[in-house]
Short mmCIF file of C-alpha atoms in Angstrom, two decimals:
data_model
loop_
_atom_site.label_atom_id
_atom_site.label_comp_id
_atom_site.label_asym_id
_atom_site.label_seq_id
_atom_site.Cartn_x
_atom_site.Cartn_y
_atom_site.Cartn_z
CA MET A 1 -45.70 36.26 61.41
CA SER A 2 -47.73 33.97 63.66
CA GLN A 3 -47.26 30.21 63.40
CA TYR A 4 -51.04 29.87 63.91
CA LEU A 5 -52.14 30.35 60.34
CA PRO A 6 -55.73 31.20 59.35
CA PRO A 7 -57.02 30.19 55.90
CA ASN A 8 -55.53 32.34 53.15
CA SER A 9 -57.63 32.01 50.01
CA ALA A 10 -55.92 34.98 48.38
CA GLY A 11 -52.49 33.42 48.85
CA LEU A 12 -53.73 30.16 47.37
CA GLN A 13 -54.50 31.95 44.10
CA LYS A 14 -50.76 31.96 43.41
CA ILE A 15 -50.78 28.15 43.44
CA LYS A 16 -51.73 26.37 40.21
CA HIS A 17 -50.28 22.94 41.05
CA ILE A 18 -50.56 20.87 44.24
CA VAL A 19 -48.29 17.81 44.49
CA VAL A 20 -48.68 15.29 47.33
CA LEU A 21 -46.26 12.51 48.23
CA MET A 22 -47.61 10.15 50.88
CA MET A 23 -45.27 7.75 52.68
CA GLU A 24 -46.12 4.86 55.01
CA ASN A 25 -46.49 4.21 58.73
CA HIS A 26 -44.36 6.51 60.87
CA SER A 27 -45.40 8.80 63.67
CA PHE A 28 -44.35 12.42 63.94
CA ASP A 29 -42.05 11.78 66.89
CA ASN A 30 -40.49 8.77 65.19
CA ILE A 31 -39.33 10.86 62.21
CA LEU A 32 -39.23 14.51 63.33
CA GLY A 33 -39.40 14.43 67.14
CA TRP A 34 -35.73 15.44 67.57
CA LEU A 35 -35.81 18.09 64.79
CA TYR A 36 -35.16 21.01 67.15
CA ALA A 37 -33.44 19.12 69.97
CA GLU A 38 -30.16 20.98 69.42
CA GLU A 39 -31.41 24.46 68.43
CA ARG A 40 -34.28 26.86 68.92
CA PRO A 41 -36.83 27.41 66.17
CA LEU A 42 -36.71 30.68 64.28
CA ARG A 43 -38.88 33.66 65.25
CA ASN A 44 -39.54 32.34 68.78
CA GLN A 45 -41.94 29.72 67.46
CA ARG A 46 -42.91 26.72 69.54
CA TYR A 47 -42.22 23.17 68.40
CA GLU A 48 -43.93 20.12 69.85
CA GLY A 49 -40.94 17.78 69.78
CA LEU A 50 -39.34 15.21 72.04
CA HIS A 51 -37.64 15.64 75.41
CA PRO A 52 -35.44 12.97 77.04
CA SER A 53 -37.73 12.91 80.09
CA MET A 54 -40.62 11.37 78.11
CA TRP A 55 -41.29 7.71 78.85
CA ASN A 56 -43.68 4.79 78.68
CA PRO A 57 -44.07 1.94 81.17
CA LEU A 58 -43.11 -1.65 80.43
CA HIS A 59 -45.01 -4.11 82.63
CA SER A 60 -43.33 -7.47 83.05
CA VAL A 61 -42.13 -9.94 85.69
CA ASP A 62 -38.61 -10.60 86.90
CA ALA A 63 -36.86 -13.97 87.08
CA ASN A 64 -38.66 -14.72 90.35
CA GLY A 65 -42.09 -14.00 88.91
CA VAL A 66 -42.45 -10.66 90.71
CA PRO A 67 -44.32 -7.99 88.70
CA VAL A 68 -42.15 -5.00 87.81
CA ILE A 69 -42.76 -1.74 85.98
CA GLU A 70 -39.85 -0.28 84.08
CA LYS A 71 -39.75 3.31 82.83
CA VAL A 72 -38.63 3.20 79.18
CA TYR A 73 -37.43 6.63 78.11
CA VAL A 74 -37.50 7.99 74.60
CA LYS A 75 -34.07 7.99 72.98
CA LYS A 76 -32.27 8.90 69.80
CA ASN A 77 -31.65 6.16 67.28
CA GLY A 78 -28.11 4.89 67.81
CA ALA A 79 -27.84 6.13 71.40
CA PRO A 80 -26.96 3.61 74.10
CA ILE A 81 -29.73 2.07 76.17
CA LYS A 82 -29.52 3.28 79.77
CA GLY A 83 -28.93 0.68 82.41
CA THR A 84 -31.55 -0.07 85.07
CA LYS A 85 -31.79 -2.54 87.88
CA PHE A 86 -33.54 -4.83 85.39
CA ILE A 87 -31.15 -4.62 82.42
CA LYS A 88 -27.53 -3.76 81.82
CA ALA A 89 -26.51 -0.73 79.80
CA THR A 90 -25.62 -1.44 76.19
CA PRO A 91 -22.72 0.11 74.26
CA HIS A 92 -23.35 2.74 71.62
CA PRO A 93 -24.83 0.79 68.68
CA ASP A 94 -24.94 1.86 65.06
CA PRO A 95 -28.16 3.57 63.94
CA ASP A 96 -30.84 1.19 62.74
CA TYR A 97 -32.53 2.49 59.59
CA SER A 98 -35.35 -0.05 59.68
CA LEU A 99 -36.94 0.92 62.99
CA PRO A 100 -39.38 -0.03 64.30
CA HIS A 101 -38.43 -3.63 63.64
CA PRO A 102 -40.51 -5.80 63.73
CA ASP A 103 -43.60 -3.96 62.55
CA PRO A 104 -45.76 -2.72 65.46
CA GLY A 105 -49.49 -3.17 65.86
CA GLU A 106 -51.29 -0.45 63.94
CA GLY A 107 -54.96 -1.44 63.86
CA TYR A 108 -57.78 0.28 65.72
CA ARG A 109 -57.55 -1.78 68.90
CA ASP A 110 -53.76 -1.61 69.01
CA THR A 111 -53.96 2.16 68.63
CA ASN A 112 -56.51 2.27 71.44
CA TYR A 113 -54.04 0.52 73.72
CA GLN A 114 -51.21 2.83 72.68
CA LEU A 115 -53.33 5.87 73.53
CA PHE A 116 -55.52 4.66 76.42
CA GLN A 117 -53.77 1.50 77.73
CA ASN A 118 -56.93 -0.39 76.90
CA TYR A 119 -57.90 -2.25 73.74
CA ILE A 120 -61.60 -1.42 74.02
CA VAL A 121 -62.54 2.24 74.54
CA PRO A 122 -66.12 3.54 74.87
CA ASP A 123 -66.56 5.81 71.89
CA ASP A 124 -69.38 7.92 73.29
CA TYR A 125 -67.40 9.08 76.33
CA PRO A 126 -63.75 8.08 75.85
CA PRO A 127 -61.23 8.85 78.57
CA GLU A 128 -58.45 11.36 78.00
CA PRO A 129 -55.66 9.70 75.99
CA THR A 130 -52.32 9.52 77.77
CA ASN A 131 -50.15 7.95 75.02
CA MET A 132 -48.62 5.68 77.67
CA GLY A 133 -49.34 2.28 76.11
CA PHE A 134 -46.86 2.11 73.24
CA VAL A 135 -44.22 -0.10 74.89
CA ASP A 136 -46.66 -2.55 76.46
CA ASN A 137 -48.61 -2.81 73.22
CA TYR A 138 -45.40 -3.43 71.28
CA ALA A 139 -44.49 -6.15 73.77
CA ASN A 140 -47.93 -7.72 73.38
CA THR A 141 -47.63 -7.53 69.60
CA ILE A 142 -44.20 -9.05 69.14
CA ILE A 143 -43.71 -11.23 72.21
CA ASN A 144 -47.12 -12.89 72.57
CA GLY A 145 -46.84 -13.18 76.31
CA THR A 146 -43.28 -14.50 76.65
CA TYR A 147 -40.40 -12.59 78.21
CA ARG A 148 -37.73 -13.00 75.55
CA PHE A 149 -37.07 -9.27 75.60
CA PHE A 150 -35.48 -9.25 79.06
CA GLY A 151 -32.02 -7.82 78.49
CA GLY A 152 -32.01 -8.81 74.82
CA LYS A 153 -31.90 -6.90 71.55
CA ILE A 154 -34.09 -9.24 69.52
CA ASN A 155 -37.77 -8.37 69.77
CA ASP A 156 -37.08 -5.69 72.38
CA PRO A 157 -40.28 -3.67 72.87
CA ARG A 158 -38.23 -0.79 74.27
CA GLU A 159 -37.20 0.01 70.71
CA ILE A 160 -40.61 1.59 70.03
CA MET A 161 -39.28 4.58 72.02
CA THR A 162 -36.34 5.00 69.66
CA CYS A 163 -36.71 7.88 67.20
CA TYR A 164 -34.63 9.05 64.25
CA THR A 165 -32.37 12.08 64.49
CA PRO A 166 -32.24 14.85 61.85
CA GLU A 167 -28.88 13.48 60.69
CA GLN A 168 -30.49 10.09 59.99
CA VAL A 169 -33.42 11.56 58.02
CA PRO A 170 -31.64 14.54 56.44
CA VAL A 171 -34.00 15.11 53.52
CA ILE A 172 -37.30 15.53 55.36
CA SER A 173 -35.50 17.30 58.24
CA THR A 174 -33.89 19.82 55.92
CA LEU A 175 -37.15 20.46 54.09
CA ALA A 176 -38.92 20.90 57.44
CA LYS A 177 -36.43 23.60 58.45
CA GLU A 178 -36.13 25.30 55.06
CA PHE A 179 -39.90 25.49 54.45
CA ALA A 180 -42.73 24.52 56.86
CA VAL A 181 -43.37 21.62 59.20
CA CYS A 182 -46.84 20.94 60.64
CA ASP A 183 -46.35 19.72 64.21
CA TYR A 184 -50.09 19.30 64.81
CA TRP A 185 -51.12 17.23 61.77
CA PHE A 186 -53.08 14.11 62.70
CA GLY A 187 -54.22 11.01 60.89
CA SER A 188 -57.95 11.03 60.23
CA VAL A 189 -58.57 7.61 61.81
CA PRO A 190 -56.80 6.11 64.87
CA SER A 191 -55.89 3.02 62.91
CA GLN A 192 -54.32 1.60 59.77
CA THR A 193 -53.29 2.56 56.26
CA LEU A 194 -56.38 1.98 54.13
CA PRO A 195 -58.99 3.91 56.15
CA ASN A 196 -56.57 6.82 56.47
CA ARG A 197 -55.88 6.84 52.74
CA ASP A 198 -59.64 6.67 52.16
CA PHE A 199 -60.05 9.82 54.23
CA PHE A 200 -57.18 11.50 52.41
CA HIS A 201 -58.96 11.00 49.10
CA ALA A 202 -62.63 11.12 50.11
CA ALA A 203 -63.00 12.44 53.71
CA SER A 204 -64.65 9.09 54.50
CA SER A 205 -63.75 5.42 54.77
CA CYS A 206 -67.33 4.16 54.35
CA GLY A 207 -67.35 3.03 57.96
CA GLN A 208 -64.13 1.02 57.74
CA VAL A 209 -61.59 1.29 60.53
CA ASN A 210 -59.09 -1.48 59.72
CA ASN A 211 -57.49 -2.74 56.52
CA LYS A 212 -59.50 -5.96 56.73
CA PRO A 213 -61.83 -7.52 55.86
CA GLN A 214 -62.84 -4.90 53.27
CA PRO A 215 -60.10 -3.02 51.37
CA HIS A 216 -62.46 -1.04 49.14
CA CYS A 217 -64.23 2.26 49.78
CA ASP A 218 -67.05 3.50 47.56
CA ALA A 219 -66.96 7.16 48.64
CA LYS A 220 -66.65 9.95 46.10
CA THR A 221 -63.06 11.17 45.89
CA ILE A 222 -61.55 14.58 45.30
CA PHE A 223 -60.42 13.18 41.93
CA ASN A 224 -64.03 12.44 41.00
CA GLN A 225 -65.03 15.94 42.00
CA MET A 226 -62.30 17.42 39.82
CA GLN A 227 -63.30 15.15 36.95
CA GLU A 228 -66.91 16.34 37.18
CA ALA A 229 -65.73 19.95 37.09
CA ILE A 230 -63.63 19.20 34.02
CA GLN A 231 -66.59 17.57 32.26
CA GLN A 232 -68.66 20.65 33.08
CA GLY A 233 -66.20 22.94 31.33
CA ALA A 234 -63.34 23.57 33.77
CA ASP A 235 -60.80 22.53 31.17
CA HIS A 236 -58.04 24.41 33.01
CA LEU A 237 -58.13 21.71 35.70
CA SER A 238 -56.41 18.33 35.58
CA TRP A 239 -55.39 15.55 37.93
CA LYS A 240 -53.12 12.53 37.94
CA VAL A 241 -52.03 9.71 40.22
CA TYR A 242 -48.42 8.66 39.69
CA ALA A 243 -47.55 5.22 41.11
CA SER A 244 -44.16 3.62 41.69
CA THR A 245 -45.20 -0.01 42.26
CA SER A 246 -45.14 -2.04 39.08
CA ARG A 247 -47.67 -4.74 38.23
CA LYS A 248 -45.19 -7.59 38.64
CA PHE A 249 -45.02 -6.86 42.40
CA SER A 250 -48.79 -6.54 42.81
CA SER A 251 -50.33 -9.60 41.21
CA ASP A 252 -52.78 -10.90 43.78
CA ALA A 253 -56.52 -11.43 43.89
CA GLU A 254 -57.23 -7.87 44.98
CA THR A 255 -55.29 -6.27 42.14
CA ASP A 256 -56.16 -8.64 39.28
CA SER A 257 -59.30 -6.68 38.41
CA LEU A 258 -57.24 -3.58 37.70
CA THR A 259 -54.13 -5.16 36.22
CA ALA A 260 -55.61 -7.79 33.91
CA ASN A 261 -56.62 -5.09 31.42
CA GLY A 262 -53.08 -3.75 31.22
CA THR A 263 -53.29 -0.84 33.64
CA ASP A 264 -50.45 -0.14 36.04
CA PHE A 265 -51.01 -0.84 39.72
CA SER A 266 -52.16 2.04 41.91
CA LEU A 267 -53.13 1.54 45.54
CA THR A 268 -55.25 4.68 45.32
CA ARG A 269 -57.23 3.30 42.43
CA LEU A 270 -57.49 -0.14 43.99
CA ILE A 271 -59.06 0.99 47.25
CA MET A 272 -61.34 3.77 45.88
CA THR A 273 -63.98 2.00 43.78
CA GLN A 274 -65.28 5.21 42.19
CA LEU A 275 -61.91 5.39 40.41
CA HIS A 276 -62.34 1.95 38.78
CA ASP A 277 -64.02 3.45 35.70
CA LEU A 278 -61.78 2.51 32.76
CA GLU A 279 -62.33 5.96 31.24
CA LEU A 280 -60.15 7.30 34.05
CA THR A 281 -57.21 5.05 33.14
CA PRO A 282 -55.24 7.86 31.40
CA ASN A 283 -55.07 9.64 34.77
CA PHE A 284 -53.05 6.82 36.34
CA LEU A 285 -49.41 6.85 35.32
CA THR A 286 -46.03 5.68 36.58
CA ILE A 287 -43.69 7.81 38.67
CA ASP A 288 -41.42 8.20 35.62
CA HIS A 289 -44.22 10.16 33.97
CA PHE A 290 -44.27 12.51 36.96
CA TYR A 291 -40.60 13.34 36.61
CA ARG A 292 -41.13 13.90 32.89
CA ASP A 293 -44.18 16.10 33.42
CA ALA A 294 -42.39 18.16 36.07
CA LYS A 295 -39.40 18.69 33.79
CA THR A 296 -41.52 19.79 30.84
CA GLY A 297 -43.83 22.01 32.89
CA ASN A 298 -46.86 19.77 32.39
CA LEU A 299 -47.77 19.11 36.00
CA PRO A 300 -51.52 18.64 36.54
CA SER A 301 -53.51 20.89 38.85
CA TYR A 302 -53.49 18.19 41.52
CA CYS A 303 -51.39 15.05 41.60
CA PHE A 304 -50.87 12.32 44.14
CA LEU A 305 -47.62 10.31 44.24
CA GLU A 306 -47.32 6.75 45.50
CA PRO A 307 -43.99 5.20 46.54
CA GLN A 308 -43.13 1.61 45.71
CA PHE A 309 -44.92 -0.57 48.24
CA SER A 310 -43.16 -3.86 47.57
CA GLY A 311 -40.35 -5.58 45.74
CA PRO A 312 -36.59 -5.00 45.71
CA GLY A 313 -37.02 -1.26 45.12
CA GLN A 314 -39.42 -0.67 48.01
CA ASN A 315 -39.17 2.94 49.16
CA ASP A 316 -42.44 3.56 51.04
CA GLN A 317 -40.61 3.43 54.43
CA HIS A 318 -43.16 0.97 55.86
CA PRO A 319 -41.47 -0.70 58.85
CA PRO A 320 -39.28 -2.66 58.84
CA ALA A 321 -38.15 -1.44 55.41
CA ASP A 322 -35.02 0.71 55.28
CA ILE A 323 -36.11 4.36 55.38
CA ARG A 324 -33.20 5.65 53.25
CA PRO A 325 -34.70 4.77 49.83
CA GLY A 326 -37.78 6.75 50.89
CA GLU A 327 -35.55 9.69 51.76
CA LYS A 328 -34.06 9.47 48.27
CA MET A 329 -37.54 9.54 46.75
CA MET A 330 -38.39 12.68 48.73
CA ALA A 331 -35.21 14.29 47.41
CA ASP A 332 -35.98 13.24 43.84
CA VAL A 333 -39.53 14.60 44.03
CA TYR A 334 -38.37 17.85 45.62
CA ASN A 335 -35.66 18.37 43.00
CA ALA A 336 -38.14 17.63 40.22
CA VAL A 337 -40.56 20.22 41.59
CA ILE A 338 -38.09 23.04 42.25
CA ASN A 339 -36.45 22.54 38.83
CA SER A 340 -39.79 22.51 37.06
CA PRO A 341 -40.84 25.56 35.01
CA LYS A 342 -43.94 25.54 37.26
CA TRP A 343 -42.05 25.80 40.57
CA GLU A 344 -43.29 29.34 41.24
CA GLU A 345 -46.86 28.06 41.07
CA THR A 346 -46.49 24.82 43.04
CA LEU A 347 -47.21 23.56 46.55
CA LEU A 348 -45.56 20.26 47.49
CA VAL A 349 -46.91 18.31 50.47
CA ILE A 350 -44.96 15.39 51.95
CA THR A 351 -46.89 13.41 54.53
CA TYR A 352 -47.53 9.91 55.93
CA ASP A 353 -50.77 7.94 55.92
CA GLU A 354 -50.69 6.81 59.58
CA HIS A 355 -48.42 6.42 62.59
CA GLY A 356 -47.87 2.70 62.10
CA GLY A 357 -47.73 2.01 65.84
CA GLY A 358 -44.72 4.30 66.34
CA PHE A 359 -44.46 6.30 69.56
CA ASP A 360 -45.86 9.82 69.68
CA HIS A 361 -46.36 11.88 72.83
CA VAL A 362 -49.19 14.23 71.72
CA PRO A 363 -52.72 13.00 72.51
CA PRO A 364 -54.95 13.18 69.41
CA PRO A 365 -57.90 15.58 69.60
CA ALA A 366 -61.40 14.22 70.09
CA GLN A 367 -63.50 16.83 68.26
CA ALA A 368 -63.50 15.18 64.83
CA LYS A 369 -66.71 15.37 62.82
CA SER A 370 -68.31 12.12 61.73
CA PRO A 371 -68.46 11.92 57.90
CA ASP A 372 -72.17 11.09 57.90
CA GLY A 373 -72.98 13.80 60.44
CA ASN A 374 -74.90 11.59 62.85
CA LYS A 375 -72.21 9.45 64.47
CA THR A 376 -73.35 6.19 62.90
CA PRO A 377 -71.00 3.51 64.28
CA GLY A 378 -68.72 1.84 61.78
CA GLN A 379 -66.39 -1.11 62.16
CA ASP A 380 -65.61 -1.91 65.83
CA GLU A 381 -68.39 0.54 66.79
CA PHE A 382 -66.11 3.51 66.04
CA THR A 383 -68.01 6.73 65.37
CA PHE A 384 -65.15 8.67 63.72
CA THR A 385 -65.20 11.43 66.31
CA ARG A 386 -61.54 10.99 67.30
CA PHE A 387 -58.49 11.76 65.20
CA GLY A 388 -55.55 9.44 64.67
CA VAL A 389 -51.99 9.86 65.94
CA ARG A 390 -49.74 12.67 64.64
CA VAL A 391 -47.88 12.05 61.39
CA PRO A 392 -44.97 13.98 59.83
CA THR A 393 -46.12 16.58 57.30
CA VAL A 394 -43.95 19.12 55.48
CA LEU A 395 -45.17 21.92 53.19
CA ILE A 396 -42.89 23.22 50.43
CA SER A 397 -43.53 26.30 48.31
CA PRO A 398 -41.63 29.41 47.20
CA TYR A 399 -44.12 31.47 49.25
CA ILE A 400 -43.37 29.77 52.58
CA GLU A 401 -41.09 31.60 54.99
CA ARG A 402 -38.02 29.62 55.99
CA GLY A 403 -38.30 27.70 59.26
CA THR A 404 -42.08 27.94 59.61
CA ILE A 405 -43.73 25.70 62.21
CA CYS A 406 -47.26 25.67 60.91
CA ARG A 407 -50.36 25.24 63.06
CA PRO A 408 -53.96 26.06 62.18
CA ALA A 409 -55.71 28.97 63.85
CA GLY A 410 -58.75 27.93 65.88
CA TYR A 411 -59.69 24.58 67.37
CA THR A 412 -59.81 22.43 64.23
CA PRO A 413 -56.47 20.63 63.77
CA PHE A 414 -54.83 19.74 60.50
CA ASP A 415 -55.61 16.21 59.37
CA HIS A 416 -55.68 14.37 56.03
CA THR A 417 -58.90 16.05 54.94
CA SER A 418 -57.10 19.40 55.13
CA VAL A 419 -55.60 18.57 51.74
CA ILE A 420 -59.06 18.03 50.23
CA LYS A 421 -60.20 21.40 51.58
CA THR A 422 -57.05 23.08 50.26
CA VAL A 423 -57.56 21.59 46.79
CA GLN A 424 -61.19 22.72 46.81
CA ASN A 425 -60.28 26.25 47.89
CA CYS A 426 -57.38 26.49 45.49
CA PHE A 427 -59.32 25.40 42.40
CA GLY A 428 -62.76 26.80 43.18
CA LEU A 429 -64.53 23.50 43.87
CA GLU A 430 -67.55 23.28 46.16
#
């Protein structure tokens, strides 16, 4: 079996339920880069993971004001920091489950610097990305021009090169090895959460590249398309969004319009204005309803799961939140799916919305298609012809061969819109 997988419409006919869990703000290397560091993949497959020789430069000045460039190598979380002529070696620390801490820059211009070592990149003819700006950008983000990081742990920009080991993220690592991991799955936009979630639901962000100043997107979503099919007689189809964040942790000006009438908070519904129709309210439920529906065999055709984005029970893994509650949620969702009467007909996708500023060594492709087809510039003059940074994505199904490292055949990479296309192919939508 080749790891370069062409579309398989016939195989999709076995799937009656697609479940997606989307986490927050981690790059592929940050979560799964060391997945096969200690063993070879099955069936002689290739895996685009980390190697200790990978590095990024850190530009700074020494105590005498002399410019220096330090090579900062990628390392495993919990491993000692190597000594250099600039800093002393540190002892073996305990793993930090809230890395990166503090939160890196993740907007469009920060991502440009991480990829191109320049905040402003010509979009018509961009240079080849080198992915060599992560450490300097992290320093610029958290230090604001001072040199506090010299030899210190607090606000050390070197930490952006620290990535979790399989032992520290056992749930997603085990699922990646037992089912399929996509090591060439990219965000749809080289930027933040909201535009990437827009693309995940609608294959467009209405020209928006950053979270601000406009959080809303008026594009038609895959949920709207399914709803139209249902209204036209496809009563075998159904969809739901199951959210974990309760209203009491989401009462601000942006959410009041959807919570004042008694509906539960959903980030998906908040940002996609075509889902604001109150007639769609029964399709937005809490995560407890998902576990109940899975147990009773009442999973919808397509459902999207949101973690808890805020509050004491936060489990979305957004840095610098502890990633372990998010691991528990993945385990809970997985167990609910495999113990469901519908397991033999289900595909579970676990992915992340964007890289969150975390280091990744694979340059994103540049052959993305603009949503409007004519490269009309959006926010920051971006024309949506470049993909975002790689994000962790795992596919789980009884029909997936153990240990699959999944890549698409051809030149078009996997990105967030691949889920839309899969849903359309699976359920016969145009």
